[in-house]
Coordinates of C-alpha atoms (C1' of nucleotides) in Angstrom, one line a residue:
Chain E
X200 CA 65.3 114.4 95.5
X201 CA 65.9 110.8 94.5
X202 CA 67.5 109.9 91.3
X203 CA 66.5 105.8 90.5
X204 CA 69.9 104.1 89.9
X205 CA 69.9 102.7 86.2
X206 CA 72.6 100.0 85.6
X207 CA 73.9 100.5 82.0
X208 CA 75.6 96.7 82.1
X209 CA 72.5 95.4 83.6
X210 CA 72.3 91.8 81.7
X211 CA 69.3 89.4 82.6
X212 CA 68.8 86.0 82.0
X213 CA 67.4 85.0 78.8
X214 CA 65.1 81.5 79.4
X215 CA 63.1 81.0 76.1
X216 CA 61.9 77.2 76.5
X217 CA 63.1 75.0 73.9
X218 CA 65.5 77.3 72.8
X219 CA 69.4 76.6 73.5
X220 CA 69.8 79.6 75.5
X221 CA 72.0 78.1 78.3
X222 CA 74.3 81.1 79.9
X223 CA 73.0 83.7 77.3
X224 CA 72.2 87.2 79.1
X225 CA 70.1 90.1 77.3
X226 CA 71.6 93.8 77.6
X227 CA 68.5 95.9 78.2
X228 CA 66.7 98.2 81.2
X229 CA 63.8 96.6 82.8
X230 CA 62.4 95.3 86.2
X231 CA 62.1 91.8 84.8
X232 CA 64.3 89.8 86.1
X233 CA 64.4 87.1 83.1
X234 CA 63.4 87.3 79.7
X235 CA 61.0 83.9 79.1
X236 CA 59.6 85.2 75.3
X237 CA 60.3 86.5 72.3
X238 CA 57.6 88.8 72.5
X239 CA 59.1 90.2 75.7
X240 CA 62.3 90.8 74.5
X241 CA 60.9 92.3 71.3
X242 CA 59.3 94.9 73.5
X243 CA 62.6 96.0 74.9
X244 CA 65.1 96.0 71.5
X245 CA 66.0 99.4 70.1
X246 CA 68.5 100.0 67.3
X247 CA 70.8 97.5 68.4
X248 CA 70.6 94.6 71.2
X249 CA 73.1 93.4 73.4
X250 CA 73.2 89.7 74.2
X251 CA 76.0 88.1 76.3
X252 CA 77.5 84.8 77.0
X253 CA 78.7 83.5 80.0
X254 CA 80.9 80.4 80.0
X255 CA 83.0 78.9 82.3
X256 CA 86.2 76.3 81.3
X257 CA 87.8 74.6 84.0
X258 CA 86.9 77.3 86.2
X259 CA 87.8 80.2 84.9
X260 CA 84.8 82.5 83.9
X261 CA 84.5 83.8 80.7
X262 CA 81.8 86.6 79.5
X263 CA 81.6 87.5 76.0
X264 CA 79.5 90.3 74.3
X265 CA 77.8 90.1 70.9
X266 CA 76.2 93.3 69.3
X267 CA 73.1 92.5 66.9
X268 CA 71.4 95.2 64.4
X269 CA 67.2 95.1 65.2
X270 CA 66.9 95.8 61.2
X271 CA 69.2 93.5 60.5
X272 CA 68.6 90.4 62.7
X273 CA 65.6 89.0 64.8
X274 CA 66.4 88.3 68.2
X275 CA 65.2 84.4 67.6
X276 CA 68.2 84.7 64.8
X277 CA 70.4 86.2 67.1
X278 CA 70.1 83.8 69.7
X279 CA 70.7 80.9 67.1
X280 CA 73.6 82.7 65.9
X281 CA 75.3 83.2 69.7
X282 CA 74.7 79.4 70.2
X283 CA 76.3 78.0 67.4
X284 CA 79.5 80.1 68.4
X285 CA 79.8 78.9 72.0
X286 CA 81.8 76.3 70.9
X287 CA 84.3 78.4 69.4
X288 CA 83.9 81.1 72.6
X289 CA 84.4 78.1 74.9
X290 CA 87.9 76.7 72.9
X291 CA 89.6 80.3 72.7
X292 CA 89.1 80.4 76.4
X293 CA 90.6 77.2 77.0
X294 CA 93.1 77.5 74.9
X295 CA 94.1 81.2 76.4
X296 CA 92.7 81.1 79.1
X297 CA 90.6 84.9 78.4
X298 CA 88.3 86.2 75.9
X299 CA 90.4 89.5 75.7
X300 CA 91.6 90.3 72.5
X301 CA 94.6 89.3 71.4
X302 CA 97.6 91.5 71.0
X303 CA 98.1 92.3 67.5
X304 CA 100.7 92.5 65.3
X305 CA 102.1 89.5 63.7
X306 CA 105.9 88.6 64.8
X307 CA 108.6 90.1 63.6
X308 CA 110.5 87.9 60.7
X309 CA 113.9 90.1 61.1
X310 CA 116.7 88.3 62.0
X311 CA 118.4 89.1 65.2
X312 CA 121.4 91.4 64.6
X313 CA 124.2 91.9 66.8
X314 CA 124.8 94.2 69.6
X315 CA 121.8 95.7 71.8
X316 CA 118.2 96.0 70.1
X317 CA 115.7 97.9 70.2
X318 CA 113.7 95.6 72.4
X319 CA 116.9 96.2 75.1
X320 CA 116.3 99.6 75.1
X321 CA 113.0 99.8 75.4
X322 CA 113.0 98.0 79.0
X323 CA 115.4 100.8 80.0
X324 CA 113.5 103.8 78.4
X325 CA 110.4 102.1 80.4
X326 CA 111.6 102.1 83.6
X327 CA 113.8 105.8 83.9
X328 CA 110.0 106.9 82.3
X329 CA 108.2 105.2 85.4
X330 CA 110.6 107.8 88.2
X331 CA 108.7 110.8 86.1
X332 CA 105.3 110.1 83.6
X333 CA 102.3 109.3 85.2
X334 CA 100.7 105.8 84.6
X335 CA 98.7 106.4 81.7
X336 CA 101.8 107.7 79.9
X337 CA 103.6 104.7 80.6
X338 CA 100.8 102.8 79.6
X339 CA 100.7 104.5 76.4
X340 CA 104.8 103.8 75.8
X341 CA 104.6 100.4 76.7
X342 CA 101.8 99.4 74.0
X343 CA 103.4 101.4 71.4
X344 CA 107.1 99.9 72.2
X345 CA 106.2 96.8 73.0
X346 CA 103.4 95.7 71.0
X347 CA 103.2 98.0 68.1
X348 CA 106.8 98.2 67.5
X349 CA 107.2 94.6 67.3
X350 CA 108.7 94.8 63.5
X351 CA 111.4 96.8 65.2
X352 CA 112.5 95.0 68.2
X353 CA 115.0 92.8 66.9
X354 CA 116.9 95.2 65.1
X355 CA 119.0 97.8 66.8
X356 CA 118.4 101.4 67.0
X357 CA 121.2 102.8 64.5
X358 CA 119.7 100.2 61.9
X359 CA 116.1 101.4 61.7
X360 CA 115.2 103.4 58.5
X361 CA 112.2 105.6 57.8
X362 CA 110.4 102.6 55.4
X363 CA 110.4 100.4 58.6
X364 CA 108.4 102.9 60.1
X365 CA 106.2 103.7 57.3
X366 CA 105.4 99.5 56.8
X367 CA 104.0 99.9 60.8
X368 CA 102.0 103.1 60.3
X369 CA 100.7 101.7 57.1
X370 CA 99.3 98.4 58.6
X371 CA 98.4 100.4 61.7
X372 CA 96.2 102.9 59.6
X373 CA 93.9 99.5 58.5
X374 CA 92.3 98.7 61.8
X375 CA 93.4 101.9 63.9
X376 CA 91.6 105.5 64.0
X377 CA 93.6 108.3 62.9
X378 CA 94.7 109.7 66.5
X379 CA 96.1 106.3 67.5
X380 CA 98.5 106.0 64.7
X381 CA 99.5 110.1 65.2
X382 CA 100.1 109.3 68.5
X383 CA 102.2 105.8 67.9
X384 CA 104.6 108.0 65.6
X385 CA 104.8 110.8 67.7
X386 CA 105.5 108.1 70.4
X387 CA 108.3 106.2 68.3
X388 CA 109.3 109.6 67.6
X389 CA 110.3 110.7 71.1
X390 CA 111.9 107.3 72.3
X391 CA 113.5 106.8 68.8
X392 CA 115.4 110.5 69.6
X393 CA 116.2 109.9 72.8
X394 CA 118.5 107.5 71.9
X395 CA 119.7 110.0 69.3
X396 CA 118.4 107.6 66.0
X397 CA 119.8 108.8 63.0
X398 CA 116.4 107.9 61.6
X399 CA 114.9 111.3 63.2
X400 CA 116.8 113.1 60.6
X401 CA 114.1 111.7 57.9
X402 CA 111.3 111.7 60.0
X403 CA 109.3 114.5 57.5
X404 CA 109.0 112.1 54.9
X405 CA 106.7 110.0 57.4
X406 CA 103.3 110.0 55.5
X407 CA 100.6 110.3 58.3
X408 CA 96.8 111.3 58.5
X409 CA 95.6 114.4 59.6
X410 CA 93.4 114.3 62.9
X411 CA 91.9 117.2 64.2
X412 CA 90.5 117.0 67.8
X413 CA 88.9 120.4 68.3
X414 CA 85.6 119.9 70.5
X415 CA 82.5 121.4 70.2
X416 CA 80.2 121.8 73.2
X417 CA 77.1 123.7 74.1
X418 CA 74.5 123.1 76.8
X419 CA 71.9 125.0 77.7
X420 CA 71.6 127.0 81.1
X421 CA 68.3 125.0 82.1
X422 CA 69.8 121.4 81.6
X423 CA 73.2 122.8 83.1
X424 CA 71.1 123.6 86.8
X425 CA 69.5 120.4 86.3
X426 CA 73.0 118.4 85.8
X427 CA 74.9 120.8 89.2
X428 CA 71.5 119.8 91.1
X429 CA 71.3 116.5 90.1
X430 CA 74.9 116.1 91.2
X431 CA 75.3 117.7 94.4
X432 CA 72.3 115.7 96.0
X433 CA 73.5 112.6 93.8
X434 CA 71.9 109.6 95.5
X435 CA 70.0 111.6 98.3
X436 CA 67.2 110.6 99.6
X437 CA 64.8 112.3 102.4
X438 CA 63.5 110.0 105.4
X439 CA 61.7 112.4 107.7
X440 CA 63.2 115.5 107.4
X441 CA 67.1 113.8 107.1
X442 CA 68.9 113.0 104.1
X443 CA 70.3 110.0 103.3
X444 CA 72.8 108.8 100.4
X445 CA 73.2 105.7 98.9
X446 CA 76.4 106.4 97.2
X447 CA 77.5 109.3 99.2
X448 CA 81.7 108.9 98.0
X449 CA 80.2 109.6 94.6
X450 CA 78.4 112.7 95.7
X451 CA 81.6 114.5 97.5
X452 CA 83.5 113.5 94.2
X453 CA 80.8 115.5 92.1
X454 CA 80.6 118.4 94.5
X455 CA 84.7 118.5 93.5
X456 CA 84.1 118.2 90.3
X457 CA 82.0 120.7 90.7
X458 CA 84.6 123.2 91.5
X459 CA 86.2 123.1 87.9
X460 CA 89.0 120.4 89.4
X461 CA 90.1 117.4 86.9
X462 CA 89.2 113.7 88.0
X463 CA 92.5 112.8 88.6
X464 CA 93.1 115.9 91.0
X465 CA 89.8 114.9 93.1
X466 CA 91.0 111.4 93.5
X467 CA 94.5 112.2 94.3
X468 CA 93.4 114.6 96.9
X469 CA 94.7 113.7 100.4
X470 CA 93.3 115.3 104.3
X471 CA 96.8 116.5 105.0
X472 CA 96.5 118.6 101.2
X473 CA 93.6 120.3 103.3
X474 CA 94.1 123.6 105.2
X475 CA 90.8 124.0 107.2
X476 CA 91.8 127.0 109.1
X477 CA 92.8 129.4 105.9
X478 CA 89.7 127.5 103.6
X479 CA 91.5 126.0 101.0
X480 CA 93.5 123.1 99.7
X481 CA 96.4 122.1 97.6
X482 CA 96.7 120.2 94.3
X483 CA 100.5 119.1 94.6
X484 CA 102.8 119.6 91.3
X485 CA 102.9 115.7 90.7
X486 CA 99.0 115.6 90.3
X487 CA 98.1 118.6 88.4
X488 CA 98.5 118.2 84.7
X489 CA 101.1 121.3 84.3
X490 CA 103.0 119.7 87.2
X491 CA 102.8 122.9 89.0
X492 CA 101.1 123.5 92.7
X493 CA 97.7 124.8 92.9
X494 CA 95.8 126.2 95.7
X495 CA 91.7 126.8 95.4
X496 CA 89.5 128.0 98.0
X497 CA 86.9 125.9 99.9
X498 CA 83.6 126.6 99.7
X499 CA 80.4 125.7 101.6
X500 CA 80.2 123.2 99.4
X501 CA 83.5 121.8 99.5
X502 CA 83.6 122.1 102.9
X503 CA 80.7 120.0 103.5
X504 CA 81.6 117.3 101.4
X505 CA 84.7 117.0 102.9
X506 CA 83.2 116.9 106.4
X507 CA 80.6 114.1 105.1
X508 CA 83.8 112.1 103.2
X509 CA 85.7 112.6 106.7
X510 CA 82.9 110.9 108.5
X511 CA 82.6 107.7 106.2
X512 CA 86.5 107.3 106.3
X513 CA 85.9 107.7 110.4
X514 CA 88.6 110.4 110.2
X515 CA 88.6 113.4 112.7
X516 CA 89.0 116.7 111.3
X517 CA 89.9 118.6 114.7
X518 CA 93.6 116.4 114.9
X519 CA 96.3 116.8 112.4
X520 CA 95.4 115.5 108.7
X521 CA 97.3 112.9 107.7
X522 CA 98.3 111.6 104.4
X523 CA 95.6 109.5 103.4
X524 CA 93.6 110.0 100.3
X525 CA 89.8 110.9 100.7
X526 CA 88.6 108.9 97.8
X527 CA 88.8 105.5 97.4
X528 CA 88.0 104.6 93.8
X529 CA 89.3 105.0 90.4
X530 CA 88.2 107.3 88.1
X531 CA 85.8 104.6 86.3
X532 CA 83.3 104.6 89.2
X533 CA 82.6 108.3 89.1
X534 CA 82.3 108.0 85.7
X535 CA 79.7 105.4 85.3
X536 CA 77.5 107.0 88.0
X537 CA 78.1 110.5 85.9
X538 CA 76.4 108.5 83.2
X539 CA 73.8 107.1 84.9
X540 CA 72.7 110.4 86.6
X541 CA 72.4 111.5 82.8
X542 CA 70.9 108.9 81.7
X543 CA 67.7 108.8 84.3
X544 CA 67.7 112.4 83.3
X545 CA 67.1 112.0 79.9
X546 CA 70.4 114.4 79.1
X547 CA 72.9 112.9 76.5
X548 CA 75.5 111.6 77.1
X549 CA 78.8 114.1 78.8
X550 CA 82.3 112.8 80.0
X551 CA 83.9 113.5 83.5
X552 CA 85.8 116.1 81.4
X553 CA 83.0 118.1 80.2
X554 CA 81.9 119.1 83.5
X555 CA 84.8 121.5 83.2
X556 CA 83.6 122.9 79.8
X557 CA 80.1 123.2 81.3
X558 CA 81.4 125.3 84.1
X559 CA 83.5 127.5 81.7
X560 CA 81.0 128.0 79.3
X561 CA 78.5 128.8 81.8
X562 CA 80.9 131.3 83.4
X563 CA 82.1 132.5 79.8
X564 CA 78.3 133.3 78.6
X565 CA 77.3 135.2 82.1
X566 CA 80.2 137.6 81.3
X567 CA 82.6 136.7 84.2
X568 CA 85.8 137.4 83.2
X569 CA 88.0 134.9 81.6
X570 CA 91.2 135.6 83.5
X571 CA 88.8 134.7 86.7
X572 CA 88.0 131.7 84.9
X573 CA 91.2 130.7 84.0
X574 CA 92.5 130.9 87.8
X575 CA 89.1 128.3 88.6
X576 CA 90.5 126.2 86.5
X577 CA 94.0 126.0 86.8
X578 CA 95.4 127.2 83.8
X579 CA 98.9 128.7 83.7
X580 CA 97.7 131.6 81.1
X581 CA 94.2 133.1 80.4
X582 CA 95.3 132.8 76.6
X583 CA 94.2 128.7 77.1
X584 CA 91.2 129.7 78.4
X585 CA 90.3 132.2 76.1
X586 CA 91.3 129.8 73.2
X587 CA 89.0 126.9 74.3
X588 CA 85.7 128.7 75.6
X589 CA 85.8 132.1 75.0
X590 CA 84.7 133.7 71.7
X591 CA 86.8 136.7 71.8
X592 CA 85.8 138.9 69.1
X593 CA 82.5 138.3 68.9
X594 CA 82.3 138.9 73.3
X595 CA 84.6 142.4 73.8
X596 CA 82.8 143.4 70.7
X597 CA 79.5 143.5 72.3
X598 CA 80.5 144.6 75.9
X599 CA 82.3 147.5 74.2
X600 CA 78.7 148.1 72.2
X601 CA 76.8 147.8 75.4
X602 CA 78.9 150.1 77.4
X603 CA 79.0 152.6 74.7
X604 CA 75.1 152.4 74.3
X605 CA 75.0 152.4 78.3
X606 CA 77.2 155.9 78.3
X607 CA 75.0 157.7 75.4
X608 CA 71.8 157.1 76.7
Chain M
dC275 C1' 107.2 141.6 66.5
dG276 C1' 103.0 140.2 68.6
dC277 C1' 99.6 137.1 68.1
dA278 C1' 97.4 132.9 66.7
dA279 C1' 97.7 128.6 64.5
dG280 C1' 100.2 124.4 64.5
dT281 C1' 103.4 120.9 66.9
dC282 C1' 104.6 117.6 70.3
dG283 C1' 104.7 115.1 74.6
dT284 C1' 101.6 113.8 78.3
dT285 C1' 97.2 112.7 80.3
dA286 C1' 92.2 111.5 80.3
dG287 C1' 88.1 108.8 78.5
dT288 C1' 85.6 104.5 76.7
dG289 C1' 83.5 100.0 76.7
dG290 C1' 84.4 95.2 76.9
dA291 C1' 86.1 91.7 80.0
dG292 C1' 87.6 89.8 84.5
dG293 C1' 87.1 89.4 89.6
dT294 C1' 84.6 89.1 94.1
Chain N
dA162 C1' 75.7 94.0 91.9
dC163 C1' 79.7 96.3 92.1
dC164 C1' 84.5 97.4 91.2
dT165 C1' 88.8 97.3 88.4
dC166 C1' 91.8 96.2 84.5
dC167 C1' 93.1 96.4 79.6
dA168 C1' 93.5 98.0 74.8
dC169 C1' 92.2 101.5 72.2
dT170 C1' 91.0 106.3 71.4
dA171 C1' 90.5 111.4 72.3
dA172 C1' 92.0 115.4 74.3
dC173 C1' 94.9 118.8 76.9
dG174 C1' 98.4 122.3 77.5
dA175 C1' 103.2 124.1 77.0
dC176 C1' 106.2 125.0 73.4
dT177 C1' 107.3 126.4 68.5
dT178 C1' 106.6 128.4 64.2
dG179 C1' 104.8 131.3 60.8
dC180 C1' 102.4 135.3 59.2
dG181 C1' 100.5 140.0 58.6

DNA sequence: CGCAAGTCGTTAGTGGAGGT
DNA sequence: ACCTCCACTAACGACTTGCG
C-alpha cells in the first residue's frame, strides 16, 4: 500500500503579472508548482488562505505568515494588503534581526531594593531544577520566571505580596488562555514556596479562572484498522514482490507507538535498553513519566522494526548493544508525518497522544480487562486507567447482565 | 473509611519561524 | 524539501481532600 506524501507547509510561488507579488508564497495542496492567476488560486481557497512572505535583510532570511478569511477578503485584496506591509516586515527584521514575536511583558518600573532579588534566585532555582526536571519543565520555569514574572524580578522574595501577583495574572488573563495563566500561578506558586515566601500564606485569595481539561475521544473500529494499517506500512511501497519505504524511521516509530508507549519513551529508547534473548525492553525511570522502570514485551512487530531500524543505523544485533539511541529525530517529525498519514486518509485530525487513547478505547470496548490495559500502558494503578477510558458502571453492569443471562438460559 | 473528585507539579502537543 | 527551535497551550498522573 502507498500512502502519497501530502506537505501541510507546502507554499508555492505566487507570479500574478503586473501584480507586486515579489517573495509572496500561497499555502495550499496542488501539483502546480506556481500560482500565475487569480482564477487559479481562486480554485484552491477554502475557509481561510495562507499567503507567506519571504524577505531577506542583509542576509538573514525572514518568512512571515499572514492568514486571510475567503468571506472576508479576495485574494487580489489579500495580496495588496501583504505588499503594502513588507516594508514594515522588512524593518522589524532589520531592526531585530527575526520575525519571532517579541517577548511580552513591559519592564518592570520597581526600583531595585537591596539585598538578593528575585531575579537572583531564579538563576539558582533554574539550574538545581536542570540536575532533576526534564527539558520541557525547565522550559516551562524559565518563561514563567523569567519572562512572565518580570514585575517581580527586582524586588526580593520576602517583599512580594499577593496584589503583585494578582496585577500579573490579571494582565496575563487579556491575551493568554485560561490553562496558561493556571499554570503560571501554579508555577510562581511552587518556586515562590520553595524559597519559603511568606506570600504563600495568602495564596487563596489569588482570583483565577477555572479550566477544565477533561478529553473526549471516540473513534470508530473501522477508521481505528485503517489508522494501525496505515501506520505500520507507513511509507511502503511494493517493487516486485519487495517492499520499500521512503521514510522507514518514521514507520518503526509508529509500530512503537503502536504498542501503547509515549513519544518521548520511543525516542529515548536506546539498543542496550533491548534484551533480545528474553523479548523485551526497558523504559528507564528518567524517561517514563512516573520516573519508574518499565519493562514491555516484544512482539513480532516490535521485533521487526527494530531489526529494520538496526539495519539503517548499520548496527549489528548479534554483538553487544550499545548505548546509542535508535531514533534520531524529535518528536515534531513523527508528528507531522502522523498528520499527514491522516490527512491523505481523509480522518481528522489526532495527536501523537491519542494513539494511546485509541488503543485503550479499542481494548476497553472489546472487553479486555482494564488491569491488562493498564499494565500496556504503563500506569502505576488500574484506578488511572479505569478513570480515563473505562466506563465502569455502565461496563460491569452489563457483563454481570450477560453472564447472568448466559447461566439461566 | 473507602472511594472519587479535586489539586498540584511535571510533561507533551501545536503551529509559526529559522536553518540547511 | 526537510528538520528543529520557540512561545504558547493542553494534558497527564501522583497526591490530597472531602463526602456519603
Amino acid at each position: 500500500m502507498y500512502f502519497k506524501r501530502i506537505n501541510m507547509n507546502k507554499y508555492i510561488s505566487i507570479e500574478i503579472p503586473n501584480k507586486d507579488c515579489k517573495g509572496m508564497f500561497f499555502n495550499c495542496e496542488t501539483d502546480l508548482k506556481k500560482i500565475t492567476s487569480v482564477k487559479e488560486a481562486n480554485k484552491l481557497i477554502g475557509k481561510v488562505f495562507k499567503i507567506q512572505l519571504r524577505t531577506r535583510v542583509n542576509g538573514k532570511m525572514g518568512k512571515k505568515i499572514f492568514t486571510f478569511e475567503s468571506k472576508k477578503i479576495t485574494f487580489l485584496k489579500a495580496i495588496e494588503y501583504v505588499a503594502s506591509k513588507r516594508t514594515e516586515v522588512r524593518e522589524i527584521l532589520k531592526n531585530n534581526g527575526t520575525l519571532r514575536k517579541q517577548k511580552k511583558v513591559e519592564e518592570s518600573s520597581v526600583k531595585i531594593e537591596e539585598g538578593e532579588t528575585f531575579l537572583d534566585k531564579v538563576e539558582t532555582f533554574l539550574e538545581t531544577k536542570e540536575i532533576s526536571a526534564r527539558k520541557s519543565t525547565i522550559q516551562n520555569y524559565s518563561t514563567a520566571l523569567n519572562i512572565h514574572s518580570k514585575p517581580l524580578h527586582n524586588k526580593s522574595i520576602e517583599s512580594i505580596t499577593i496584589n503583585d501577583v494578582q496585577k500579573i495574572i490579571n494582565s496575563m488573563l487579556t491575551n493568554r488562555a485560561a490553562a496558561t495563566v493556571v499554570l503560571y500561578a501554579r508555577t510562581l506558586r511552587a518556586f515562590l514556596a520553595k524559597h519559603k515566601a511568606s506570600v504563600i500564606n495568602e495564596w487563596e485569595e489569588l482570583s483565577l479562572p477555572h479550566v477544565d481539561n477533561k478529553v473526549d475521544y471516540t473513534l470508530s473500529l473501522k477508521d481505528t484498522k485503517k489508522i494501525i494499517y496505515a501506520m505500520r506500512n507507513y511509507s511502503g511501497t511494493e517493487i516486485e514482490g519487495e517492499t520499500f519505504y521512503q521514510f522507514e524511521e518514521i514507520k518503526n516509530i509508529f509500530t512503537f507507538l503502536l504498542s501503547g508507549r509515549r513519544i518521548n519513551e520511543v525516542l529515548q529508547l536506546k539498543y542496550n535498553d533491548i534484551n533480545l534473548e528474553e523479548k523485551t525492553f526497558k523504559v528507564p525511570a528518567s524517561t517514563a513519566k512516573g520516573k519508574k522502570e518499565l519493562v514491555f514485551n516484544l512482539d513480532n512487530y516490535l521485533l521487526d522494526a527494530i531489526k529494520s531500524q538496526a539495519r539503517l543505523n548499520r548496527i549489528d544485533l548479534s554483538k553487544n548493544l550499545i548505548d546509542k539511541k535508535l531514533f534520531k529525530y524529535t518528536k515534531e517529525t513523527p508528528r507531522v508525518h502522523f498528520q499527514n498519514l491522516l490527512r491523505a486518509m481523509g480522518l481528522p485530525k489526532l495527536r501523537l497522544h491519542d494513539i494511546r487513547h485509541m488503543l485503550a478505547t479499542t481494548l476497553v470496548q472489546n472487553k479486555v480487562p482494564i488491569a491488562d490495559i493498564s499494565v500496556l500502558l504503563g500506569h502505576s494503578s488500574i484506578a488511572i486507567t479505569e478513570a480515563r477510558y473505562a466506563n465502569k458502571s455502565k461496563d460491569q453492569a452489563s457483563r454481570a447482565l450477560d453472564a447472568f443471562n448466559d447461566i439461566i438460559k
